[in-house]
PDB file of C-alpha atoms in Angstrom:
ATOM      1  CA  MET E   1       1.787   5.580   5.176  1.00 91.00           C
ATOM      2  CA  TYR E   2       1.068   2.658   7.484  1.00 93.00           C
ATOM      3  CA  VAL E   3       4.008   1.123   9.352  1.00 94.00           C
ATOM      4  CA  VAL E   4       4.759  -1.682  11.747  1.00 94.00           C
ATOM      5  CA  LEU E   5       7.870  -0.936  13.794  1.00 96.00           C
ATOM      6  CA  VAL E   6       9.693  -3.607  15.777  1.00 96.00           C
ATOM      7  CA  TYR E   7      12.734  -2.919  17.917  1.00 96.00           C
ATOM      8  CA  ASP E   8      15.216  -4.963  19.916  1.00 95.00           C
ATOM      9  CA  PHE E   9      17.198  -2.782  22.312  1.00 95.00           C
ATOM     10  CA  GLY E  10      19.416  -3.479  25.280  1.00 93.00           C
ATOM     11  CA  GLU E  11      17.789  -3.583  28.696  1.00 94.00           C
ATOM     12  CA  LYS E  12      19.067  -0.131  29.718  1.00 94.00           C
ATOM     13  CA  ARG E  13      17.653   1.572  26.603  1.00 95.00           C
ATOM     14  CA  VAL E  14      14.370  -0.265  26.055  1.00 95.00           C
ATOM     15  CA  ALA E  15      12.257   2.029  28.285  1.00 95.00           C
ATOM     16  CA  LYS E  16      13.480   5.149  26.459  1.00 96.00           C
ATOM     17  CA  MET E  17      12.623   3.606  23.102  1.00 96.00           C
ATOM     18  CA  LEU E  18       9.171   2.574  24.340  1.00 96.00           C
ATOM     19  CA  LYS E  19       8.475   6.147  25.461  1.00 96.00           C
ATOM     20  CA  LEU E  20       9.709   7.556  22.139  1.00 97.00           C
ATOM     21  CA  CYS E  21       7.641   5.187  19.985  1.00 97.00           C
ATOM     22  CA  ARG E  22       4.472   5.908  21.967  1.00 96.00           C
ATOM     23  CA  LYS E  23       4.727   9.547  20.833  1.00 97.00           C
ATOM     24  CA  TYR E  24       4.431   8.502  17.189  1.00 97.00           C
ATOM     25  CA  LEU E  25       2.686   5.113  16.922  1.00 97.00           C
ATOM     26  CA  ASN E  26       0.233   2.794  18.688  1.00 95.00           C
ATOM     27  CA  TRP E  27       1.677   0.191  21.040  1.00 94.00           C
ATOM     28  CA  ILE E  28       0.687  -3.337  20.037  1.00 91.00           C
ATOM     29  CA  GLN E  29       2.891  -5.688  22.013  1.00 89.00           C
ATOM     30  CA  ASN E  30       6.328  -5.727  23.661  1.00 90.00           C
ATOM     31  CA  SER E  31       8.606  -3.723  21.333  1.00 94.00           C
ATOM     32  CA  VAL E  32       5.987  -3.667  18.536  1.00 95.00           C
ATOM     33  CA  PHE E  33       4.139  -0.565  17.291  1.00 96.00           C
ATOM     34  CA  GLU E  34       1.869   0.206  14.346  1.00 94.00           C
ATOM     35  CA  GLY E  35       0.058   3.138  12.844  1.00 94.00           C
ATOM     36  CA  GLU E  36      -0.304   5.797  10.194  1.00 94.00           C
ATOM     37  CA  ILE E  37       2.671   8.140  10.043  1.00 96.00           C
ATOM     38  CA  SER E  38       4.061  10.617   7.526  1.00 95.00           C
ATOM     39  CA  GLU E  39       7.542  10.258   6.020  1.00 95.00           C
ATOM     40  CA  VAL E  40       8.635  13.358   7.947  1.00 97.00           C
ATOM     41  CA  ARG E  41       7.410  12.072  11.318  1.00 97.00           C
ATOM     42  CA  LEU E  42       8.969   8.653  10.674  1.00 97.00           C
ATOM     43  CA  HIS E  43      12.246  10.380   9.867  1.00 97.00           C
ATOM     44  CA  GLU E  44      11.962  12.362  13.157  1.00 97.00           C
ATOM     45  CA  LEU E  45      11.343   9.138  15.069  1.00 97.00           C
ATOM     46  CA  LEU E  46      14.384   7.457  13.509  1.00 97.00           C
ATOM     47  CA  ILE E  47      16.668  10.427  14.226  1.00 97.00           C
ATOM     48  CA  SER E  48      15.600  10.338  17.890  1.00 97.00           C
ATOM     49  CA  ALA E  49      15.920   6.537  18.032  1.00 97.00           C
ATOM     50  CA  LYS E  50      19.477   6.671  16.693  1.00 96.00           C
ATOM     51  CA  LYS E  51      20.395   8.939  19.620  1.00 96.00           C
ATOM     52  CA  ILE E  52      19.179   6.235  22.045  1.00 95.00           C
ATOM     53  CA  MET E  53      20.389   3.082  20.307  1.00 95.00           C
ATOM     54  CA  LYS E  54      23.742   1.386  20.069  1.00 94.00           C
ATOM     55  CA  GLU E  55      23.870   0.438  16.397  1.00 92.00           C
ATOM     56  CA  GLU E  56      26.326  -2.410  16.997  1.00 94.00           C
ATOM     57  CA  SER E  57      23.879  -4.251  19.280  1.00 94.00           C
ATOM     58  CA  ASP E  58      20.358  -2.744  18.917  1.00 95.00           C
ATOM     59  CA  SER E  59      18.017  -2.956  15.938  1.00 95.00           C
ATOM     60  CA  ILE E  60      14.863  -1.445  14.474  1.00 95.00           C
ATOM     61  CA  ILE E  61      12.815  -3.108  11.726  1.00 95.00           C
ATOM     62  CA  ILE E  62      10.129  -1.139   9.889  1.00 95.00           C
ATOM     63  CA  PHE E  63       7.503  -2.678   7.612  1.00 93.00           C
ATOM     64  CA  LYS E  64       5.929  -0.014   5.386  1.00 92.00           C
ATOM     65  CA  GLY E  65       2.682  -0.034   3.455  1.00 87.00           C
ATOM     66  CA  ARG E  66       0.715   2.578   1.584  1.00 82.00           C
ATOM     67  CA  ASP E  67      -2.390   2.226   3.706  1.00 73.00           C
ATOM     68  CA  ILE E  68      -3.800   0.046   6.492  1.00 72.00           C
ATOM     69  CA  ARG E  69      -6.557  -1.032   4.070  1.00 71.00           C
ATOM     70  CA  TRP E  70      -3.993  -3.093   2.157  1.00 72.00           C
ATOM     71  CA  THR E  71      -2.855  -5.065   5.197  1.00 75.00           C
ATOM     72  CA  GLU E  72      -4.472  -7.943   6.988  1.00 73.00           C
ATOM     73  CA  LYS E  73      -3.888  -8.475  10.690  1.00 70.00           C
ATOM     74  CA  GLN E  74      -4.558 -11.806  12.339  1.00 64.00           C
ATOM     75  CA  ILE E  75      -4.365 -12.087  16.117  1.00 66.00           C
ATOM     76  CA  VAL E  76      -3.991 -15.470  17.742  1.00 68.00           C
ATOM     77  CA  GLY E  77      -4.470 -15.414  21.511  1.00 65.00           C
ATOM     78  CA  ARG E  78      -5.092 -12.333  23.602  1.00 65.00           C
ATOM     79  CA  GLU E  79      -4.707  -8.938  21.954  1.00 69.00           C
ATOM     80  CA  ARG E  80      -2.410  -6.783  24.099  1.00 66.00           C
ATOM     81  CA  SER E  81      -3.592  -3.364  22.999  1.00 66.00           C
ATOM     82  CA  ASN E  82      -6.856  -2.809  21.158  1.00 63.00           C
ATOM     83  CA  ILE E  83      -6.621   0.425  19.174  1.00 58.00           C
ATOM     84  CA  ASP E  84      -9.887  -0.029  17.265  1.00 54.00           C
ATOM     85  CA  ILE E  85     -12.125   1.465  19.971  1.00 47.00           C
ATOM     86  CA  PHE E  86     -11.872   5.236  20.386  1.00 47.00           C
ATOM     87  CA  LEU E  87     -14.478   7.433  22.038  1.00 44.00           C
TER      88      LEU E  87
END
C-alpha cells in the first residue's frame, strides 16, 4: 500500500522519530514521509513509534491508499526531497 505519514512530536523525541521513519519511508518534508509499505512493516513502524511517543501530547497521522498510481501530488514551491530520480 502507499502511505503518507505525518507526525508531530515533542522537541526531545522528534529526532528519534525522524530516524525511525527513514528506515521505512521516503522523507518528503519536515515530519512528512511517503512511500510503498506492507501492512506488516507499517505495523512494525507503529509499534516502534509508540515506544518513542508520548500519546498524550504527540501524534501520528497516516493517509493510506492502495497504490501511488491512484494519488496525485502537487508541489507548490521548492520540493524538499525528490525521490523520483534513482540511479
